[in-house]
């Protein structure tokens, strides 16, 4: 029961988990805010680039399509009815995750935090809020059937744990400048 909830929650969120990590690898180039400032601080900062956002979104969508290709054997192996990603849902999860992260940077700059500064809570859940909001907006029937209340509860508890673990690993591997 709990195992199948965790499996469903993880599977359904993979297209939202992948983009931020892909952006770390792909980042660089022109910042989205073009260097502009607002009220004495950068609008978003150099950590939010067009390339990172585009590549992150694309990789998230491709991963969702890859999961679709193996949904039957994966469901059979786990004994869980895992969801197939409708294309609009896949795009919403991936782009929503990136947009949530961009929104968080906007809030970080408004609160005087420099690029790379941590904002506990926001750092771990910004992309979850963005991905889920976009999925429920763009593909409401799909999102409602996949993200039931128990699945949402698992997502909210599991994501920060996974996020902290991946970022510490990425920092350890020298891929990220900070362990958050
Ligand atoms: N990145 C990017 N575009 C994005 C998100 C991330 O290019 N939309 C890349 C940047 O190289 C960024 C790195 O991934 O520095 C790590 O992402 P993140 O931790 O979100 O950015 P920070 O540099 O910490 O900046 P901020 O304080 O604004 O979060
Ligand atoms: K971030
Ligand atoms: Mg950071």
mmCIF file of N, CA and C and ligand atoms in Angstrom, residues 108 116-117 176 178 180, ligand 3:
data_model
loop_
_atom_site.group_PDB
_atom_site.id
_atom_site.type_symbol
_atom_site.label_atom_id
_atom_site.label_comp_id
_atom_site.label_asym_id
_atom_site.label_seq_id
_atom_site.Cartn_x
_atom_site.Cartn_y
_atom_site.Cartn_z
ATOM 1 N N UNK A 108 14.063 35.015 -3.987
ATOM 2 C CA UNK A 108 15.359 35.097 -3.300
ATOM 3 C C UNK A 108 15.985 36.477 -3.511
ATOM 4 N N UNK A 116 22.846 31.647 -5.497
ATOM 5 C CA UNK A 116 23.435 30.499 -4.825
ATOM 6 C C UNK A 116 23.095 30.413 -3.350
ATOM 7 N N UNK A 117 22.551 31.512 -2.781
ATOM 8 C CA UNK A 117 22.174 31.468 -1.362
ATOM 9 C C UNK A 117 21.035 30.472 -1.162
ATOM 10 N N UNK A 176 27.868 20.980 -8.725
ATOM 11 C CA UNK A 176 27.175 22.153 -8.198
ATOM 12 C C UNK A 176 28.101 22.924 -7.276
ATOM 13 N N UNK A 178 27.086 24.702 -4.599
ATOM 14 C CA UNK A 178 26.640 24.630 -3.210
ATOM 15 C C UNK A 178 25.869 23.328 -3.017
ATOM 16 N N UNK A 180 23.025 22.724 -1.934
ATOM 17 C CA UNK A 180 21.568 22.843 -1.851
ATOM 18 C C UNK A 180 21.008 23.263 -3.182
HETATM 19 MG MG1 LIG B 3 21.383 26.967 -6.072
#
